[in-house]
Amino acid sequence: MVATAEADERFSAFVRAETDNLLKTGYLLTRNGPDAEELVQDTLVWLYPRWSQVEAAEHQLAYVRKAVVNRFLAGKRRMSATEVRFDESLSAGLGSAAAGRDDTAEIDERDAIWRELGSLSERQRAAIVLRFFHDLPDDEVAATLDCRVGTVRSLISRALAALRNTGHFADDGVGSHYLRTIR
C-alpha cells in the first residue's frame, strides 16, 4: 500500500480518537499498563499498512478491537513458555502489614478481583472484557473471537462460575457490577 497524506491523517485521527478506548481494552486483557501499551502499539503498527481494509470495514473500532484481542490471544500462546510469574508468596508477605488497615480495603478488594481475572483463560478473559467492559452483545463478542454465540455464552458462564467460587462475585447475579468498576 502506498500511503497518502490523506490516509495518514485518517489513520492519525483514528489513533487520537480511539487510543484511550483501546488501551483500556488492552489493560483489561493484559492486566498491566506497559503490556497494554505494547499490545495496542503493536496492533496499530501491524494494521497501518492494511489501513485501507480497516477503513473499508463497516465498524472500524470493532475491526481494530478484534485485531487487539487476536494479537493478545496469539501473543499469549507465543509468550507462555517464556513468561516469568511473580512469586505469590512474596506479595502475600508484603501485603500482610497493611491488611489490617481500613483504608486499604477497597484496594485489597480490587487487587483480589484482578488476581481472579488473571486466573481465567485468555479466551474467557477476552469474552468477559468484551461483554462487560464494552457492553457488547453476545453476537458481537462471537464475531470478535471468531466463534459461535453458544461458545461465547459458555466462556462467559464458565468464567463467571469460576469467579463466583472465589467469593468476590457471589453477591452479584452476574458479576457485572465488579467488572464494570475495574478501570
PDB file of N, CA and C in Angstrom, residues 79-130:
ATOM      1  N   MET A  79       4.180 -16.350  24.158  1.00  0.00           N
ATOM      2  CA  MET A  79       4.948 -15.937  25.323  1.00  0.00           C
ATOM      3  C   MET A  79       4.828 -16.893  26.499  1.00  0.00           C
ATOM      4  N   SER A  80       3.849 -17.770  26.514  1.00  0.00           N
ATOM      5  CA  SER A  80       3.605 -18.574  27.710  1.00  0.00           C
ATOM      6  C   SER A  80       4.811 -19.401  28.128  1.00  0.00           C
ATOM      7  N   ALA A  81       5.624 -19.808  27.177  1.00  0.00           N
ATOM      8  CA  ALA A  81       6.796 -20.610  27.520  1.00  0.00           C
ATOM      9  C   ALA A  81       7.899 -19.776  28.163  1.00  0.00           C
ATOM     10  N   THR A  82       7.911 -18.479  27.916  1.00  0.00           N
ATOM     11  CA  THR A  82       8.983 -17.637  28.441  1.00  0.00           C
ATOM     12  C   THR A  82       8.511 -16.672  29.518  1.00  0.00           C
ATOM     13  N   GLU A  83       7.234 -16.677  29.833  1.00  0.00           N
ATOM     14  CA  GLU A  83       6.686 -15.729  30.799  1.00  0.00           C
ATOM     15  C   GLU A  83       7.179 -16.057  32.199  1.00  0.00           C
ATOM     16  N   VAL A  84       7.555 -15.040  32.931  1.00  0.00           N
ATOM     17  CA  VAL A  84       8.010 -15.199  34.307  1.00  0.00           C
ATOM     18  C   VAL A  84       6.909 -14.683  35.217  1.00  0.00           C
ATOM     19  N   ARG A  85       6.496 -15.505  36.158  1.00  0.00           N
ATOM     20  CA  ARG A  85       5.427 -15.128  37.077  1.00  0.00           C
ATOM     21  C   ARG A  85       6.020 -14.609  38.385  1.00  0.00           C
ATOM     22  N   PHE A  86       5.372 -13.608  38.960  1.00  0.00           N
ATOM     23  CA  PHE A  86       5.753 -13.068  40.257  1.00  0.00           C
ATOM     24  C   PHE A  86       5.394 -14.085  41.321  1.00  0.00           C
ATOM     25  N   ASP A  87       6.265 -14.303  42.259  1.00  0.00           N
ATOM     26  CA  ASP A  87       6.034 -15.267  43.323  1.00  0.00           C
ATOM     27  C   ASP A  87       4.913 -14.771  44.230  1.00  0.00           C
ATOM     28  N   GLU A  88       3.787 -15.498  44.276  1.00  0.00           N
ATOM     29  CA  GLU A  88       2.624 -15.095  45.054  1.00  0.00           C
ATOM     30  C   GLU A  88       2.940 -15.033  46.548  1.00  0.00           C
ATOM     31  N   SER A  89       3.864 -15.868  47.030  1.00  0.00           N
ATOM     32  CA  SER A  89       4.183 -15.851  48.450  1.00  0.00           C
ATOM     33  C   SER A  89       4.846 -14.535  48.836  1.00  0.00           C
ATOM     34  N   LEU A  90       5.593 -13.919  47.920  1.00  0.00           N
ATOM     35  CA  LEU A  90       6.208 -12.627  48.212  1.00  0.00           C
ATOM     36  C   LEU A  90       5.151 -11.544  48.364  1.00  0.00           C
ATOM     37  N   SER A  91       4.163 -11.528  47.471  1.00  0.00           N
ATOM     38  CA  SER A  91       3.147 -10.490  47.562  1.00  0.00           C
ATOM     39  C   SER A  91       2.299 -10.668  48.813  1.00  0.00           C
ATOM     40  N   ALA A  92       2.071 -11.900  49.236  1.00  0.00           N
ATOM     41  CA  ALA A  92       1.309 -12.130  50.463  1.00  0.00           C
ATOM     42  C   ALA A  92       2.067 -11.580  51.664  1.00  0.00           C
ATOM     43  N   GLY A  93       3.360 -11.785  51.696  1.00  0.00           N
ATOM     44  CA  GLY A  93       4.170 -11.270  52.792  1.00  0.00           C
ATOM     45  C   GLY A  93       4.245  -9.759  52.792  1.00  0.00           C
ATOM     46  N   LEU A  94       4.318  -9.151  51.618  1.00  0.00           N
ATOM     47  CA  LEU A  94       4.385  -7.698  51.524  1.00  0.00           C
ATOM     48  C   LEU A  94       3.081  -7.050  51.941  1.00  0.00           C
ATOM     49  N   GLY A  95       1.963  -7.694  51.659  1.00  0.00           N
ATOM     50  CA  GLY A  95       0.666  -7.097  51.952  1.00  0.00           C
ATOM     51  C   GLY A  95       0.176  -7.348  53.362  1.00  0.00           C
ATOM     52  N   SER A  96       0.819  -8.217  54.115  1.00  0.00           N
ATOM     53  CA  SER A  96       0.303  -8.561  55.432  1.00  0.00           C
ATOM     54  C   SER A  96       0.365  -7.396  56.402  1.00  0.00           C
ATOM     55  N   ALA A  97       1.329  -6.508  56.284  1.00  0.00           N
ATOM     56  CA  ALA A  97       1.442  -5.382  57.198  1.00  0.00           C
ATOM     57  C   ALA A  97       0.279  -4.416  57.046  1.00  0.00           C
ATOM     58  N   ALA A  98      -0.199  -4.221  55.829  1.00  0.00           N
ATOM     59  CA  ALA A  98      -1.279  -3.264  55.591  1.00  0.00           C
ATOM     60  C   ALA A  98      -2.658  -3.904  55.618  1.00  0.00           C
ATOM     61  N   ALA A  99      -2.734  -5.217  55.744  1.00  0.00           N
ATOM     62  CA  ALA A  99      -4.021  -5.900  55.644  1.00  0.00           C
ATOM     63  C   ALA A  99      -5.010  -5.468  56.718  1.00  0.00           C
ATOM     64  N   GLY A 100      -4.553  -5.054  57.886  1.00  0.00           N
ATOM     65  CA  GLY A 100      -5.451  -4.691  58.960  1.00  0.00           C
ATOM     66  C   GLY A 100      -5.971  -3.273  58.874  1.00  0.00           C
ATOM     67  N   ARG A 101      -5.510  -2.478  57.957  1.00  0.00           N
ATOM     68  CA  ARG A 101      -5.925  -1.080  57.844  1.00  0.00           C
ATOM     69  C   ARG A 101      -7.223  -0.956  57.071  1.00  0.00           C
ATOM     70  N   ASP A 102      -8.136  -0.158  57.587  1.00  0.00           N
ATOM     71  CA  ASP A 102      -9.440   0.022  56.947  1.00  0.00           C
ATOM     72  C   ASP A 102      -9.340   0.735  55.606  1.00  0.00           C
ATOM     73  N   ASP A 103      -8.398   1.680  55.470  1.00  0.00           N
ATOM     74  CA  ASP A 103      -8.336   2.465  54.244  1.00  0.00           C
ATOM     75  C   ASP A 103      -7.789   1.677  53.064  1.00  0.00           C
ATOM     76  N   THR A 104      -7.356   0.482  53.278  1.00  0.00           N
ATOM     77  CA  THR A 104      -6.852  -0.333  52.169  1.00  0.00           C
ATOM     78  C   THR A 104      -7.852  -1.389  51.708  1.00  0.00           C
ATOM     79  N   ALA A 105      -9.006  -1.432  52.314  1.00  0.00           N
ATOM     80  CA  ALA A 105      -9.976  -2.480  51.978  1.00  0.00           C
ATOM     81  C   ALA A 105     -10.363  -2.446  50.512  1.00  0.00           C
ATOM     82  N   GLU A 106     -10.620  -1.259  49.972  1.00  0.00           N
ATOM     83  CA  GLU A 106     -11.010  -1.158  48.568  1.00  0.00           C
ATOM     84  C   GLU A 106      -9.874  -1.596  47.651  1.00  0.00           C
ATOM     85  N   ILE A 107      -8.669  -1.210  47.986  1.00  0.00           N
ATOM     86  CA  ILE A 107      -7.507  -1.610  47.185  1.00  0.00           C
ATOM     87  C   ILE A 107      -7.313  -3.114  47.255  1.00  0.00           C
ATOM     88  N   ASP A 108      -7.468  -3.681  48.442  1.00  0.00           N
ATOM     89  CA  ASP A 108      -7.346  -5.128  48.600  1.00  0.00           C
ATOM     90  C   ASP A 108      -8.396  -5.870  47.783  1.00  0.00           C
ATOM     91  N   GLU A 109      -9.623  -5.341  47.799  1.00  0.00           N
ATOM     92  CA  GLU A 109     -10.709  -5.962  47.035  1.00  0.00           C
ATOM     93  C   GLU A 109     -10.415  -5.919  45.538  1.00  0.00           C
ATOM     94  N   ARG A 110      -9.991  -4.764  45.051  1.00  0.00           N
ATOM     95  CA  ARG A 110      -9.674  -4.618  43.634  1.00  0.00           C
ATOM     96  C   ARG A 110      -8.513  -5.543  43.246  1.00  0.00           C
ATOM     97  N   ASP A 111      -7.508  -5.621  44.111  1.00  0.00           N
ATOM     98  CA  ASP A 111      -6.378  -6.498  43.836  1.00  0.00           C
ATOM     99  C   ASP A 111      -6.815  -7.954  43.754  1.00  0.00           C
ATOM    100  N   ALA A 112      -7.690  -8.349  44.653  1.00  0.00           N
ATOM    101  CA  ALA A 112      -8.195  -9.732  44.632  1.00  0.00           C
ATOM    102  C   ALA A 112      -8.956 -10.018  43.345  1.00  0.00           C
ATOM    103  N   ILE A 113      -9.766  -9.061  42.906  1.00  0.00           N
ATOM    104  CA  ILE A 113     -10.530  -9.247  41.664  1.00  0.00           C
ATOM    105  C   ILE A 113      -9.566  -9.347  40.477  1.00  0.00           C
ATOM    106  N   TRP A 114      -8.540  -8.483  40.452  1.00  0.00           N
ATOM    107  CA  TRP A 114      -7.556  -8.548  39.366  1.00  0.00           C
ATOM    108  C   TRP A 114      -6.886  -9.908  39.327  1.00  0.00           C
ATOM    109  N   ARG A 115      -6.506 -10.416  40.479  1.00  0.00           N
ATOM    110  CA  ARG A 115      -5.862 -11.741  40.531  1.00  0.00           C
ATOM    111  C   ARG A 115      -6.811 -12.824  40.014  1.00  0.00           C
ATOM    112  N   GLU A 116      -8.078 -12.701  40.400  1.00  0.00           N
ATOM    113  CA  GLU A 116      -9.056 -13.694  39.950  1.00  0.00           C
ATOM    114  C   GLU A 116      -9.267 -13.616  38.442  1.00  0.00           C
ATOM    115  N   LEU A 117      -9.323 -12.402  37.889  1.00  0.00           N
ATOM    116  CA  LEU A 117      -9.435 -12.275  36.431  1.00  0.00           C
ATOM    117  C   LEU A 117      -8.212 -12.891  35.755  1.00  0.00           C
ATOM    118  N   GLY A 118      -7.069 -12.754  36.389  1.00  0.00           N
ATOM    119  CA  GLY A 118      -5.849 -13.334  35.836  1.00  0.00           C
ATOM    120  C   GLY A 118      -5.841 -14.850  35.852  1.00  0.00           C
ATOM    121  N   SER A 119      -6.675 -15.434  36.698  1.00  0.00           N
ATOM    122  CA  SER A 119      -6.723 -16.892  36.764  1.00  0.00           C
ATOM    123  C   SER A 119      -7.552 -17.501  35.635  1.00  0.00           C
ATOM    124  N   LEU A 120      -8.321 -16.666  34.939  1.00  0.00           N
ATOM    125  CA  LEU A 120      -9.136 -17.154  33.817  1.00  0.00           C
ATOM    126  C   LEU A 120      -8.251 -17.424  32.606  1.00  0.00           C
ATOM    127  N   SER A 121      -8.728 -18.272  31.718  1.00  0.00           N
ATOM    128  CA  SER A 121      -8.016 -18.467  30.459  1.00  0.00           C
ATOM    129  C   SER A 121      -8.076 -17.183  29.649  1.00  0.00           C
ATOM    130  N   GLU A 122      -7.197 -17.040  28.692  1.00  0.00           N
ATOM    131  CA  GLU A 122      -7.164 -15.819  27.891  1.00  0.00           C
ATOM    132  C   GLU A 122      -8.474 -15.608  27.133  1.00  0.00           C
ATOM    133  N   ARG A 123      -9.040 -16.690  26.591  1.00  0.00           N
ATOM    134  CA  ARG A 123     -10.303 -16.556  25.849  1.00  0.00           C
ATOM    135  C   ARG A 123     -11.453 -16.181  26.788  1.00  0.00           C
ATOM    136  N   GLN A 124     -11.477 -16.763  27.991  1.00  0.00           N
ATOM    137  CA  GLN A 124     -12.507 -16.394  28.955  1.00  0.00           C
ATOM    138  C   GLN A 124     -12.371 -14.926  29.346  1.00  0.00           C
ATOM    139  N   ARG A 125     -11.136 -14.495  29.611  1.00  0.00           N
ATOM    140  CA  ARG A 125     -10.918 -13.099  29.993  1.00  0.00           C
ATOM    141  C   ARG A 125     -11.309 -12.166  28.857  1.00  0.00           C
ATOM    142  N   ALA A 126     -10.962 -12.528  27.627  1.00  0.00           N
ATOM    143  CA  ALA A 126     -11.336 -11.701  26.476  1.00  0.00           C
ATOM    144  C   ALA A 126     -12.857 -11.602  26.358  1.00  0.00           C
ATOM    145  N   ALA A 127     -13.560 -12.716  26.540  1.00  0.00           N
ATOM    146  CA  ALA A 127     -15.026 -12.704  26.466  1.00  0.00           C
ATOM    147  C   ALA A 127     -15.620 -11.834  27.568  1.00  0.00           C
ATOM    148  N   ILE A 128     -15.088 -11.931  28.767  1.00  0.00           N
ATOM    149  CA  ILE A 128     -15.571 -11.127  29.892  1.00  0.00           C
ATOM    150  C   ILE A 128     -15.339  -9.637  29.624  1.00  0.00           C
ATOM    151  N   VAL A 129     -14.145  -9.280  29.145  1.00  0.00           N
ATOM    152  CA  VAL A 129     -13.824  -7.881  28.870  1.00  0.00           C
ATOM    153  C   VAL A 129     -14.751  -7.325  27.791  1.00  0.00           C
ATOM    154  N   LEU A 130     -14.928  -8.074  26.715  1.00  0.00           N
ATOM    155  CA  LEU A 130     -15.778  -7.592  25.629  1.00  0.00           C
ATOM    156  C   LEU A 130     -17.239  -7.482  26.067  1.00  0.00           C
TER     157      LEU A 130
END
